[in-house]
Short mmCIF file of C-alpha atoms in Angstrom, two decimals:
data_model
loop_
_atom_site.label_atom_id
_atom_site.label_comp_id
_atom_site.label_asym_id
_atom_site.label_seq_id
_atom_site.Cartn_x
_atom_site.Cartn_y
_atom_site.Cartn_z
CA MET L 1414 -7.09 11.59 12.66
CA SER L 1415 -8.60 12.76 9.31
CA ALA L 1416 -8.16 12.46 5.94
CA SER L 1417 -9.68 13.56 2.76
CA ASN L 1418 -10.47 10.51 -0.11
CA SER L 1419 -11.90 12.85 -2.67
CA PRO L 1420 -9.95 12.56 -5.35
CA THR L 1421 -7.75 15.15 -7.20
CA LEU L 1422 -8.94 15.90 -10.62
CA PRO L 1423 -7.03 17.75 -12.88
CA SER L 1424 -8.60 20.83 -14.12
CA GLN L 1425 -11.12 20.22 -17.08
CA SER L 1426 -10.37 16.45 -17.21
CA GLU L 1427 -12.55 13.58 -18.34
CA THR L 1428 -12.86 10.58 -15.60
CA VAL L 1429 -14.01 7.60 -16.15
CA LEU L 1430 -15.68 5.41 -13.41
CA ILE L 1431 -15.16 1.77 -12.99
CA LEU L 1432 -17.58 -0.45 -10.61
CA ASP L 1433 -16.05 -2.53 -8.61
CA PHE L 1434 -17.57 -5.96 -8.50
CA GLY L 1435 -14.84 -7.69 -6.94
CA SER L 1436 -12.81 -9.06 -10.03
CA GLN L 1437 -9.14 -9.29 -9.58
CA TYR L 1438 -8.73 -7.31 -11.88
CA ALA L 1439 -10.60 -4.30 -11.70
CA GLN L 1440 -7.29 -2.32 -10.35
CA LEU L 1441 -5.95 -3.02 -14.32
CA ILE L 1442 -8.66 -1.77 -15.46
CA ALA L 1443 -7.96 1.80 -13.68
CA ARG L 1444 -4.69 0.89 -15.33
CA ARG L 1445 -5.32 0.28 -18.87
CA VAL L 1446 -7.84 3.74 -19.08
CA ARG L 1447 -5.26 5.99 -17.14
CA GLU L 1448 -3.00 4.32 -19.62
CA ALA L 1449 -4.70 5.82 -22.42
CA GLY L 1450 -4.89 9.31 -20.71
CA VAL L 1451 -8.19 9.40 -18.78
CA TYR L 1452 -8.55 9.36 -15.20
CA SER L 1453 -10.35 6.33 -13.23
CA LEU L 1454 -12.01 5.91 -10.29
CA LEU L 1455 -12.62 2.87 -8.82
CA VAL L 1456 -16.29 3.00 -6.95
CA ARG L 1457 -18.50 1.26 -4.83
CA PRO L 1458 -21.28 -1.15 -7.15
CA ASP L 1459 -23.95 0.01 -5.54
CA ALA L 1460 -22.99 3.73 -5.73
CA THR L 1461 -25.84 5.74 -6.07
CA VAL L 1462 -26.56 7.69 -9.79
CA ALA L 1463 -25.95 10.98 -7.35
CA GLU L 1464 -22.97 9.87 -5.78
CA LEU L 1465 -21.59 8.75 -9.55
CA LEU L 1466 -22.34 11.75 -11.47
CA ARG L 1467 -20.67 14.15 -8.67
CA HIS L 1468 -17.60 12.60 -10.43
CA ASN L 1469 -18.67 14.30 -13.36
CA PRO L 1470 -18.27 11.20 -15.10
CA VAL L 1471 -17.35 10.67 -18.74
CA GLY L 1472 -18.14 7.07 -18.81
CA ILE L 1473 -19.08 3.88 -16.52
CA ILE L 1474 -17.28 0.95 -16.58
CA LEU L 1475 -18.69 -2.31 -15.04
CA SER L 1476 -15.96 -4.83 -13.94
CA GLY L 1477 -16.48 -8.53 -13.75
CA GLY L 1478 -16.62 -10.43 -10.34
CA PRO L 1479 -17.24 -14.03 -8.94
CA SER L 1480 -20.56 -13.91 -8.43
CA SER L 1481 -23.45 -15.15 -10.50
CA VAL L 1482 -26.13 -12.48 -11.59
CA SER L 1483 -28.41 -15.23 -10.23
CA ASP L 1484 -27.21 -14.97 -6.21
CA LYS L 1485 -29.70 -14.01 -4.05
CA ASN L 1486 -26.67 -11.93 -2.53
CA ALA L 1487 -24.89 -11.11 -6.09
CA PRO L 1488 -23.92 -7.29 -6.45
CA ARG L 1489 -26.22 -5.15 -8.36
CA CYS L 1490 -25.68 -1.73 -9.62
CA ASP L 1491 -28.44 1.51 -9.49
CA PRO L 1492 -30.65 0.39 -13.36
CA ALA L 1493 -30.34 4.57 -13.32
CA ILE L 1494 -27.17 4.07 -14.66
CA PHE L 1495 -28.71 2.69 -17.80
CA LYS L 1496 -31.03 5.97 -18.73
CA LEU L 1497 -28.34 8.60 -18.32
CA GLY L 1498 -27.02 9.20 -21.75
CA ILE L 1499 -23.38 8.44 -20.06
CA PRO L 1500 -21.77 5.66 -22.02
CA VAL L 1501 -21.58 2.19 -20.21
CA LEU L 1502 -19.00 -0.55 -20.57
CA GLY L 1503 -19.80 -4.12 -18.72
CA ILE L 1504 -16.49 -6.82 -18.54
CA CYS L 1505 -17.88 -10.18 -18.05
CA TYR L 1506 -20.02 -9.94 -14.99
CA GLY L 1507 -20.73 -6.89 -15.75
CA MET L 1508 -21.74 -7.41 -19.25
CA GLN L 1509 -24.38 -10.24 -17.60
CA LEU L 1510 -25.34 -7.83 -14.94
CA THR L 1511 -26.25 -5.19 -17.77
CA ALA L 1512 -28.25 -7.83 -20.17
CA GLN L 1513 -30.37 -8.74 -17.19
CA ILE L 1514 -31.36 -5.21 -15.76
CA MET L 1515 -32.36 -4.73 -19.19
CA GLY L 1516 -34.34 -7.40 -19.79
CA SER L 1517 -32.00 -10.19 -21.05
CA ARG L 1518 -32.02 -14.08 -19.52
CA VAL L 1519 -28.18 -14.61 -18.02
CA GLU L 1520 -28.08 -18.73 -16.72
CA GLY L 1521 -24.85 -20.91 -16.29
CA VAL L 1522 -22.59 -22.72 -18.86
CA ALA L 1523 -21.97 -26.52 -18.22
CA THR L 1524 -18.72 -26.00 -18.35
CA ARG L 1525 -16.84 -22.91 -16.70
CA GLU L 1526 -14.73 -21.04 -19.79
CA TYR L 1527 -11.93 -20.29 -18.63
CA GLY L 1528 -8.39 -19.40 -20.50
CA ARG L 1529 -7.54 -18.15 -24.29
CA ALA L 1530 -10.27 -18.15 -26.79
CA ASN L 1531 -10.79 -17.71 -30.40
CA LEU L 1532 -12.53 -14.28 -30.95
CA GLU L 1533 -14.52 -14.25 -34.30
CA VAL L 1534 -15.68 -10.35 -34.78
CA HIS L 1535 -18.37 -9.77 -36.81
CA ASP L 1536 -18.55 -6.02 -37.49
CA PRO L 1537 -14.88 -3.95 -37.08
CA SER L 1538 -16.05 -0.37 -37.03
CA GLY L 1539 -16.98 1.23 -33.87
CA PHE L 1540 -16.35 -0.61 -31.03
CA MET L 1541 -14.43 -2.87 -32.63
CA MET L 1542 -12.72 -1.49 -34.57
CA GLY L 1543 -9.07 -2.05 -35.09
CA VAL L 1544 -9.64 -5.73 -33.92
CA PRO L 1545 -8.41 -8.34 -36.31
CA ALA L 1546 -11.27 -10.49 -37.85
CA ASN L 1547 -10.03 -13.51 -35.62
CA SER L 1548 -8.19 -12.71 -32.71
CA THR L 1549 -7.45 -14.08 -28.63
CA VAL L 1550 -9.19 -13.45 -25.55
CA TRP L 1551 -9.53 -14.11 -22.40
CA MET L 1552 -12.55 -15.72 -20.99
CA SER L 1553 -13.11 -16.51 -17.16
CA HIS L 1554 -17.28 -17.22 -16.55
CA GLY L 1555 -19.46 -19.56 -15.84
CA ASP L 1556 -22.71 -17.86 -17.02
CA GLN L 1557 -23.93 -16.16 -20.48
CA VAL L 1558 -26.45 -14.35 -22.06
CA LEU L 1559 -28.99 -16.31 -24.26
CA ASP L 1560 -30.34 -13.30 -25.50
CA LEU L 1561 -30.37 -9.40 -25.99
CA PRO L 1562 -31.67 -6.50 -24.88
CA ALA L 1563 -34.12 -4.45 -27.15
CA GLY L 1564 -31.70 -2.27 -30.04
CA PHE L 1565 -28.32 -4.48 -28.88
CA GLU L 1566 -26.80 -6.53 -31.61
CA VAL L 1567 -23.97 -9.01 -31.92
CA LEU L 1568 -20.82 -7.26 -32.63
CA ALA L 1569 -18.28 -10.57 -31.86
CA SER L 1570 -18.73 -14.02 -30.94
CA THR L 1571 -16.65 -17.25 -30.09
CA SER L 1572 -17.61 -21.33 -31.01
CA THR L 1573 -18.98 -21.40 -26.92
CA CYS L 1574 -19.84 -18.24 -26.59
CA PRO L 1575 -22.74 -16.45 -29.43
CA PHE L 1576 -22.62 -13.43 -27.48
CA ALA L 1577 -18.71 -11.98 -26.91
CA ALA L 1578 -19.32 -8.99 -27.36
CA VAL L 1579 -22.47 -6.77 -27.80
CA GLY L 1580 -23.26 -3.19 -28.28
CA ASP L 1581 -26.41 -0.02 -28.90
CA PRO L 1582 -24.21 2.00 -30.94
CA LYS L 1583 -27.64 4.97 -30.27
CA ARG L 1584 -27.08 4.09 -26.31
CA LYS L 1585 -24.02 3.53 -26.40
CA ILE L 1586 -24.33 0.33 -23.93
CA PHE L 1587 -21.54 -2.26 -24.89
CA GLY L 1588 -20.83 -5.82 -22.88
CA VAL L 1589 -17.69 -8.04 -23.16
CA GLN L 1590 -18.04 -11.64 -21.66
CA PHE L 1591 -14.08 -11.67 -22.19
CA HIS L 1592 -11.58 -9.46 -19.89
CA PRO L 1593 -9.99 -6.87 -22.68
CA GLU L 1594 -7.71 -5.23 -19.14
CA VAL L 1595 -5.12 -8.29 -18.97
CA THR L 1596 -2.41 -9.05 -21.94
CA HIS L 1597 -4.03 -12.65 -22.47
CA THR L 1598 -6.29 -10.96 -25.11
CA PRO L 1599 -3.69 -8.53 -27.42
CA HIS L 1600 -6.25 -6.35 -28.85
CA GLY L 1601 -8.07 -5.13 -25.82
CA MET L 1602 -6.89 -2.24 -25.57
CA ASP L 1603 -7.73 -1.59 -28.63
CA ILE L 1604 -11.48 -1.94 -27.27
CA ILE L 1605 -10.63 -0.12 -24.35
CA ARG L 1606 -9.95 3.14 -26.47
CA ASN L 1607 -12.77 2.52 -28.73
CA PHE L 1608 -14.91 2.96 -25.65
CA LEU L 1609 -12.61 5.82 -24.70
CA PHE L 1610 -12.19 7.91 -27.47
CA ARG L 1611 -15.41 6.61 -29.81
CA SER L 1612 -18.30 6.30 -27.16
CA CYS L 1613 -16.76 8.30 -24.56
CA GLY L 1614 -15.34 11.39 -26.96
CA CYS L 1615 -12.81 11.64 -24.54
CA ARG L 1616 -9.37 13.45 -25.36
CA GLY L 1617 -6.84 11.47 -23.40
CA ASN L 1618 -5.73 14.91 -21.31
CA TRP L 1619 -4.90 13.32 -18.41
CA ARG L 1620 -1.36 14.17 -17.30
CA MET L 1621 1.00 13.98 -14.44
CA SER L 1622 2.17 17.49 -14.54
CA ASP L 1623 -1.71 18.45 -14.90
CA PHE L 1624 -1.92 16.28 -11.87
CA VAL L 1625 0.78 18.39 -10.30
CA SER L 1626 -0.70 21.87 -10.87
CA THR L 1627 -4.04 20.64 -9.58
CA GLU L 1628 -2.37 18.66 -6.10
CA SER L 1629 0.03 21.22 -5.30
CA ASP L 1630 -2.54 24.41 -5.78
CA ARG L 1631 -5.28 22.14 -3.35
CA ILE L 1632 -2.22 21.12 -0.61
CA ARG L 1633 -1.84 24.77 -0.53
CA GLU L 1634 -5.37 25.54 -0.02
CA ARG L 1635 -5.81 22.81 2.70
CA VAL L 1636 -2.42 23.72 4.94
CA GLY L 1637 -2.81 27.55 4.82
CA SER L 1638 -0.02 28.60 7.24
CA SER L 1639 -0.02 25.31 9.17
CA ARG L 1640 3.25 22.82 9.05
CA VAL L 1641 3.35 19.58 7.43
CA LEU L 1642 4.92 16.65 8.74
CA CYS L 1643 6.52 13.76 6.58
CA GLY L 1644 8.07 10.77 7.64
CA LEU L 1645 10.93 10.53 4.63
CA SER L 1646 12.62 6.78 4.72
CA GLY L 1647 14.04 7.21 1.26
CA GLY L 1648 11.71 5.44 -0.68
CA VAL L 1649 10.36 5.91 -4.16
CA ASP L 1650 6.94 7.14 -2.24
CA SER L 1651 7.98 8.58 0.77
CA SER L 1652 10.06 10.73 -1.60
CA VAL L 1653 7.64 11.52 -3.71
CA VAL L 1654 5.75 12.80 -1.24
CA ALA L 1655 8.12 15.10 -0.12
CA ALA L 1656 9.34 16.75 -3.48
CA LEU L 1657 5.65 17.29 -4.00
CA LEU L 1658 5.13 18.60 -0.37
CA ALA L 1659 8.29 20.81 -1.38
CA LYS L 1660 7.38 22.50 -4.29
CA SER L 1661 3.37 22.53 -3.00
CA ILE L 1662 4.29 24.75 0.43
CA GLY L 1663 8.35 25.19 0.81
CA ARG L 1664 9.77 25.19 4.15
CA GLN L 1665 6.19 24.85 5.98
CA LEU L 1666 7.29 21.40 5.04
CA VAL L 1667 9.55 19.43 7.94
CA CYS L 1668 10.98 15.86 7.06
CA ILE L 1669 11.88 13.71 9.85
CA PHE L 1670 14.16 11.12 9.16
CA VAL L 1671 14.59 8.37 11.37
CA ASP L 1672 18.01 6.50 11.66
CA ASN L 1673 16.63 3.33 13.30
CA GLY L 1674 19.95 1.08 12.67
CA LEU L 1675 18.49 -1.28 10.00
CA LEU L 1676 18.99 0.42 7.27
CA ARG L 1677 20.49 -0.39 3.78
CA LYS L 1678 24.39 0.93 4.09
CA ASN L 1679 24.90 4.49 3.46
CA GLU L 1680 20.85 5.15 3.49
CA ARG L 1681 21.36 7.69 5.86
CA THR L 1682 23.90 9.56 3.35
CA LEU L 1683 22.06 8.71 0.42
CA VAL L 1684 18.46 10.26 1.91
CA GLU L 1685 20.39 13.67 3.13
CA SER L 1686 22.44 14.30 0.12
CA THR L 1687 19.67 14.15 -2.08
CA PHE L 1688 16.81 16.03 -0.31
CA ARG L 1689 19.78 18.54 0.71
CA ASP L 1690 21.49 19.05 -2.46
CA HIS L 1691 18.07 19.25 -4.86
CA PHE L 1692 15.52 20.35 -2.95
CA ASP L 1693 15.30 23.26 -0.15
CA ILE L 1694 13.74 21.22 2.75
CA ASP L 1695 14.14 21.10 6.43
CA LEU L 1696 15.75 17.61 7.25
CA ARG L 1697 15.37 16.67 10.87
CA VAL L 1698 17.58 13.58 11.02
CA ILE L 1699 16.69 11.48 14.23
CA ASP L 1700 19.62 8.66 14.70
CA ALA L 1701 17.15 6.39 16.88
CA SER L 1702 19.61 3.13 15.95
CA GLU L 1703 20.58 2.13 19.81
CA ASP L 1704 17.02 2.21 20.74
CA PHE L 1705 15.25 0.48 18.07
CA LEU L 1706 18.68 -2.33 18.15
CA ALA L 1707 17.87 -2.31 22.68
CA ASP L 1708 13.84 -3.35 21.77
CA LEU L 1709 14.71 -5.97 18.91
CA ASP L 1710 17.55 -7.74 21.71
CA GLY L 1711 16.99 -11.53 21.79
CA ILE L 1712 13.84 -11.27 19.73
CA THR L 1713 13.24 -13.84 16.52
CA ASP L 1714 10.02 -13.95 16.63
CA PRO L 1715 8.78 -11.94 12.87
CA GLN L 1716 6.03 -9.98 14.24
CA GLU L 1717 7.13 -8.96 17.91
CA LYS L 1718 9.97 -7.39 15.71
CA ARG L 1719 7.30 -5.54 13.41
CA ARG L 1720 5.27 -4.71 16.83
CA ARG L 1721 8.47 -3.47 18.48
CA ILE L 1722 10.06 -1.16 15.69
CA GLY L 1723 6.65 0.08 15.18
CA HIS L 1724 5.93 1.46 19.32
CA ARG L 1725 9.47 2.63 18.79
CA PHE L 1726 9.43 4.82 15.67
CA ILE L 1727 5.70 6.19 16.73
CA GLU L 1728 7.69 7.27 20.12
CA VAL L 1729 10.87 8.89 17.95
CA PHE L 1730 8.68 10.86 15.90
CA LYS L 1731 6.13 12.29 18.31
CA THR L 1732 9.13 12.97 20.46
CA ALA L 1733 10.58 14.85 17.33
CA ALA L 1734 7.18 17.12 16.28
CA LYS L 1735 7.47 18.77 19.53
CA THR L 1736 11.03 20.10 18.79
CA ILE L 1737 9.12 22.20 15.23
CA GLU L 1738 8.46 25.69 15.35
CA GLY L 1739 5.55 26.84 14.78
CA ASN L 1740 1.89 25.22 13.87
CA VAL L 1741 2.60 22.02 12.94
CA GLN L 1742 -1.22 20.53 12.04
CA PHE L 1743 -0.65 17.97 9.24
CA LEU L 1744 1.34 14.53 8.91
CA ALA L 1745 1.92 13.68 4.97
CA GLN L 1746 1.88 9.70 3.82
CA GLY L 1747 2.52 8.03 1.19
CA THR L 1748 -0.22 6.21 0.47
CA LEU L 1749 -1.20 4.69 -2.87
CA TYR L 1750 -3.76 3.76 -4.24
CA PRO L 1751 -4.05 -0.18 -4.35
CA ASP L 1752 -2.90 0.25 -0.09
CA VAL L 1753 -6.37 2.05 0.19
CA ILE L 1754 -8.78 -0.79 -2.20
CA GLU L 1755 -6.95 -3.48 0.16
CA SER L 1756 -7.68 -2.02 3.26
CA GLY L 1757 -10.97 -1.80 2.79
CA HIS L 1758 -10.67 2.55 2.48
CA GLY L 1759 -11.33 4.60 -0.73
CA HIS L 1760 -14.20 2.20 -1.67
CA ALA L 1761 -16.08 -0.12 0.22
CA GLY L 1762 -16.18 -2.71 -2.58
CA THR L 1763 -16.58 -6.54 -3.37
CA ALA L 1764 -13.33 -7.62 -2.81
CA ALA L 1765 -12.04 -8.85 0.33
CA ASN L 1766 -9.82 -6.78 3.06
CA ILE L 1767 -6.63 -8.16 2.26
CA LYS L 1768 -4.57 -6.68 4.57
CA LEU L 1769 -4.06 -3.44 7.11
CA HIS L 1770 -1.39 -1.76 5.50
CA HIS L 1771 0.28 0.98 7.52
CA ASN L 1772 -0.83 4.11 5.82
CA VAL L 1773 -3.85 3.35 6.15
CA GLY L 1774 -5.25 2.27 9.36
CA GLY L 1775 -2.28 1.11 11.62
CA LEU L 1776 -1.34 4.94 12.99
CA PRO L 1777 -2.69 5.20 16.32
CA GLU L 1778 -5.14 7.71 16.47
CA ASP L 1779 -3.41 9.99 19.73
CA LEU L 1780 -0.86 11.09 17.12
CA GLY L 1781 -3.34 14.38 16.53
CA PHE L 1782 -3.14 15.37 13.15
CA ASP L 1783 -4.97 15.59 10.42
CA LEU L 1784 -3.61 13.51 7.18
CA ILE L 1785 -2.28 14.22 3.76
CA GLU L 1786 -1.85 11.67 0.97
CA PRO L 1787 -1.63 12.91 -1.81
CA LEU L 1788 -0.56 9.68 -3.62
CA ARG L 1789 -3.69 8.07 -2.36
CA HIS L 1790 -5.28 7.97 -6.10
CA LEU L 1791 -2.24 7.15 -7.58
CA PHE L 1792 -0.74 3.88 -8.76
CA LYS L 1793 3.09 2.86 -8.34
CA ASP L 1794 4.57 3.26 -12.05
CA GLU L 1795 2.71 6.68 -11.47
CA VAL L 1796 4.20 7.79 -8.73
CA ARG L 1797 7.33 7.11 -10.35
CA THR L 1798 6.38 9.23 -13.15
CA LEU L 1799 5.09 11.72 -10.91
CA GLY L 1800 9.41 11.39 -9.11
CA GLU L 1801 10.39 12.67 -12.90
CA VAL L 1802 8.07 15.32 -13.87
CA LEU L 1803 9.00 16.85 -9.95
CA GLY L 1804 12.59 16.77 -10.64
CA LEU L 1805 13.37 13.36 -8.74
CA PRO L 1806 17.25 11.74 -9.44
CA GLN L 1807 16.68 8.50 -11.14
CA HIS L 1808 18.70 6.34 -8.30
CA ILE L 1809 15.53 7.33 -5.71
CA ILE L 1810 12.71 6.94 -8.44
CA SER L 1811 13.87 3.60 -10.16
CA ARG L 1812 14.35 2.28 -6.43
CA HIS L 1813 12.83 -1.17 -5.38
CA PRO L 1814 11.17 -1.11 -2.02
CA PHE L 1815 12.41 -2.08 1.05
CA PRO L 1816 10.37 -3.43 3.88
CA GLY L 1817 9.24 -0.76 6.91
CA PRO L 1818 10.88 -2.79 9.67
CA GLY L 1819 14.46 -2.52 6.87
CA LEU L 1820 16.53 -5.08 7.61
CA ALA L 1821 15.65 -6.76 10.72
CA VAL L 1822 12.99 -9.03 8.65
CA ARG L 1823 15.73 -10.23 6.33
CA CYS L 1824 18.15 -11.01 9.65
CA LEU L 1825 16.36 -14.63 10.24
CA GLY L 1826 15.69 -15.41 13.76
CA ALA L 1827 17.47 -12.42 16.55
CA VAL L 1828 19.32 -9.48 15.31
CA THR L 1829 22.40 -8.20 16.31
CA PRO L 1830 25.14 -5.23 14.57
CA GLU L 1831 27.82 -7.86 13.73
CA GLN L 1832 24.28 -9.73 11.59
CA LEU L 1833 23.25 -6.34 10.20
CA ARG L 1834 27.20 -5.97 8.91
CA ILE L 1835 27.07 -9.19 7.47
CA LEU L 1836 23.67 -8.77 5.57
CA ARG L 1837 24.21 -5.27 4.37
CA ASP L 1838 27.67 -5.59 3.11
CA CYS L 1839 25.70 -8.88 1.85
CA ASP L 1840 23.10 -6.34 0.35
CA GLU L 1841 25.64 -4.04 -1.35
CA ILE L 1842 27.32 -6.74 -3.47
CA LEU L 1843 24.14 -8.18 -4.43
CA LEU L 1844 22.50 -4.78 -5.86
CA GLU L 1845 26.38 -4.66 -7.39
CA GLU L 1846 26.38 -6.91 -10.00
CA ILE L 1847 22.61 -6.60 -10.32
CA VAL L 1848 22.96 -2.97 -11.78
CA ALA L 1849 26.57 -4.47 -13.68
CA ALA L 1850 24.49 -7.32 -15.33
CA ASP L 1851 21.74 -4.71 -16.63
CA LEU L 1852 18.78 -6.25 -14.67
CA TYR L 1853 17.92 -3.99 -11.79
CA ARG L 1854 15.12 -2.34 -14.54
CA LYS L 1855 14.05 -6.36 -15.73
CA THR L 1856 14.05 -7.11 -11.55
CA ASP L 1857 11.35 -5.07 -9.18
CA GLN L 1858 12.61 -6.62 -5.92
CA VAL L 1859 16.18 -7.94 -4.93
CA PHE L 1860 18.10 -8.20 -2.17
CA ALA L 1861 19.69 -10.98 0.97
CA VAL L 1862 18.20 -12.96 4.28
CA LEU L 1863 20.65 -14.09 6.28
CA LEU L 1864 19.55 -17.34 7.58
CA PRO L 1865 19.87 -18.53 11.60
CA VAL L 1866 21.69 -21.05 10.01
CA ARG L 1867 25.40 -22.22 10.33
CA SER L 1868 26.78 -24.48 7.37
CA VAL L 1869 30.54 -26.33 6.95
CA GLY L 1870 32.89 -25.31 4.49
CA VAL L 1871 36.71 -24.94 3.40
CA MET L 1872 38.50 -22.38 2.91
CA GLY L 1873 42.27 -22.84 1.89
CA ASP L 1874 43.31 -25.28 3.66
CA GLY L 1875 40.92 -24.58 7.04
CA ARG L 1876 37.45 -25.17 7.93
CA THR L 1877 34.97 -23.07 8.11
CA TYR L 1878 31.35 -22.91 9.90
CA ASP L 1879 30.01 -19.56 9.19
CA SER L 1880 26.58 -18.28 7.95
CA VAL L 1881 24.01 -18.99 4.77
CA VAL L 1882 22.69 -16.14 2.59
CA ALA L 1883 19.84 -16.35 0.57
CA LEU L 1884 19.06 -14.82 -2.93
CA ARG L 1885 16.23 -13.13 -3.25
CA ALA L 1886 14.72 -11.96 -6.81
CA VAL L 1887 11.38 -11.19 -8.07
CA THR L 1888 9.54 -10.03 -10.79
CA THR L 1889 5.84 -8.51 -10.70
CA GLN L 1890 2.97 -5.98 -11.89
CA ASP L 1891 1.15 -5.43 -8.68
CA PHE L 1892 3.54 -7.12 -5.39
CA MET L 1893 -0.09 -8.72 -5.31
CA THR L 1894 1.59 -11.72 -6.79
CA ALA L 1895 5.23 -12.50 -7.61
CA ASP L 1896 7.20 -15.22 -9.99
CA TRP L 1897 11.20 -15.89 -9.09
CA ALA L 1898 13.32 -13.82 -11.72
CA ARG L 1899 15.31 -16.42 -14.14
CA LEU L 1900 18.73 -15.00 -13.35
CA PRO L 1901 21.25 -15.75 -15.89
CA TYR L 1902 23.73 -18.70 -14.04
CA GLU L 1903 27.20 -16.54 -14.64
CA VAL L 1904 25.69 -13.83 -12.54
CA LEU L 1905 24.27 -16.04 -9.86
CA ALA L 1906 27.92 -17.84 -9.89
CA THR L 1907 29.56 -14.03 -9.94
CA ILE L 1908 27.32 -12.68 -7.10
CA SER L 1909 28.29 -15.90 -4.61
CA SER L 1910 31.69 -15.48 -5.32
CA ARG L 1911 32.06 -12.07 -4.14
CA LEU L 1912 29.86 -12.90 -1.05
CA ILE L 1913 31.67 -15.95 0.11
CA ASN L 1914 35.19 -14.49 -0.64
CA GLU L 1915 33.90 -10.81 0.25
CA VAL L 1916 31.86 -10.69 2.81
CA ASN L 1917 33.65 -12.34 6.43
CA GLY L 1918 31.17 -14.61 8.11
CA VAL L 1919 29.42 -15.74 4.58
CA ASN L 1920 29.97 -19.79 2.98
CA ARG L 1921 27.41 -20.35 1.49
CA VAL L 1922 24.53 -18.84 -0.82
CA VAL L 1923 21.56 -20.63 -2.09
CA TYR L 1924 18.82 -19.28 -4.22
CA ASP L 1925 14.67 -18.55 -3.62
CA ILE L 1926 12.90 -19.65 -6.56
CA SER L 1927 9.53 -19.28 -4.78
CA SER L 1928 7.02 -17.80 -6.38
CA LYS L 1929 4.03 -15.71 -4.36
CA PRO L 1930 1.82 -17.27 -3.37
CA PRO L 1931 2.11 -19.94 -2.07
CA ALA L 1932 5.28 -17.60 -0.48
CA THR L 1933 5.69 -14.16 0.28
CA ILE L 1934 8.09 -12.24 -1.18
CA GLU L 1935 9.58 -11.08 2.27
CA TRP L 1936 10.76 -14.11 4.61
CA GLU L 1937 9.41 -12.40 7.10
#
């Protein structure tokens, strides 16, 4: 397989590059820049000036990072960056590295600063405009700049950090020791906007409608007269990819929906009606539920479940692909920017390779298609916005995530048709009540889990010995961390009552109050 890793930019776009030194907030910086209407892209910290200039950046941001600038193997940027005349903003480690490269001393402090600090602004104009004379910022550092390079001035300080914000307005090089990108710095967005609009001269003209136009042109040019396959699951990402490709190449797109027997209730009907009613799409529905369930017979290990499901999906997909008329050269996937970053592709920064994502590195090489990944430089919230621009119905755009292996990893232990029936009915009731309580958009993922245990209960005058269902509801910004949702007791009571009374085979309901980490969102 081959994939185009070049970012897609709208015409006459403004691009700000973010050199990622391994900060846990690097993605958040990129999101904040895009929220301001400016396209941003994470790149390697050691990228050469020539590599950076290929993107025609209007500004460069140096992220924070876990290293100390005095470490022997600390990541560094090309010093020539500061001689380009392009505005630069260093954040935390990025500020310290900027200062060190330009001749300042940077040393460790006696006690690492972590948490909120009071910022005193000395110059309320320009870079710090709109920030109150005293405001809260979020610190996270073990080193400090001890003196300033020539031409720099102090813009703000804290009681323990005399150079909390500094800048050389003439050269448009700035640094902050705190993190303006986090919500714990209430006026951080003012600082980011000042850098973008006052220092970089941005107009904030990056819009999703521009992305649609530019990406559609790029897809048409790359595809030519070939046909494109898209595995449609009914989730947000694959649905948006399908809608974008349908707009771009029309009937050259072939969508394959595989019914693996592990779907939510009425999932197949929903997908068929949505894409046949709203879009002129060549949709092929493959019912392979018997094969998938046969593969899972007696299997309890979650990794083995995933392996068997993945293997069967590839086989079904390859068989279906052979029936497509015409020259099928491309496979479309809903890979997102966090997937690319977390799997170590796209930009080889200093962050750890967190996971091998199924859309980035997990497909076999012998599928024989070139990849098209039109969302690979978008975040999840941007994908939802793109779906709105493309005219997808809201019930698709706002859907909570659903795991690729489906209900197989929400049926703990062996998977049987009866367990799937119980879980589907529970899931339907749970989501009905969450929607009725106006909690669906206030939570980020809600689902039921069928536990491999049975418990004693009493119904009417009789003793029961039935299944236990766990409810899981979380809130999160990026799904890398998550907190359990504080659902109202009365809502939980209604859900529990309905599950026990309406779903045959359930006599006990429990609520999962673990966060990620240490727990994962899914149970398997």
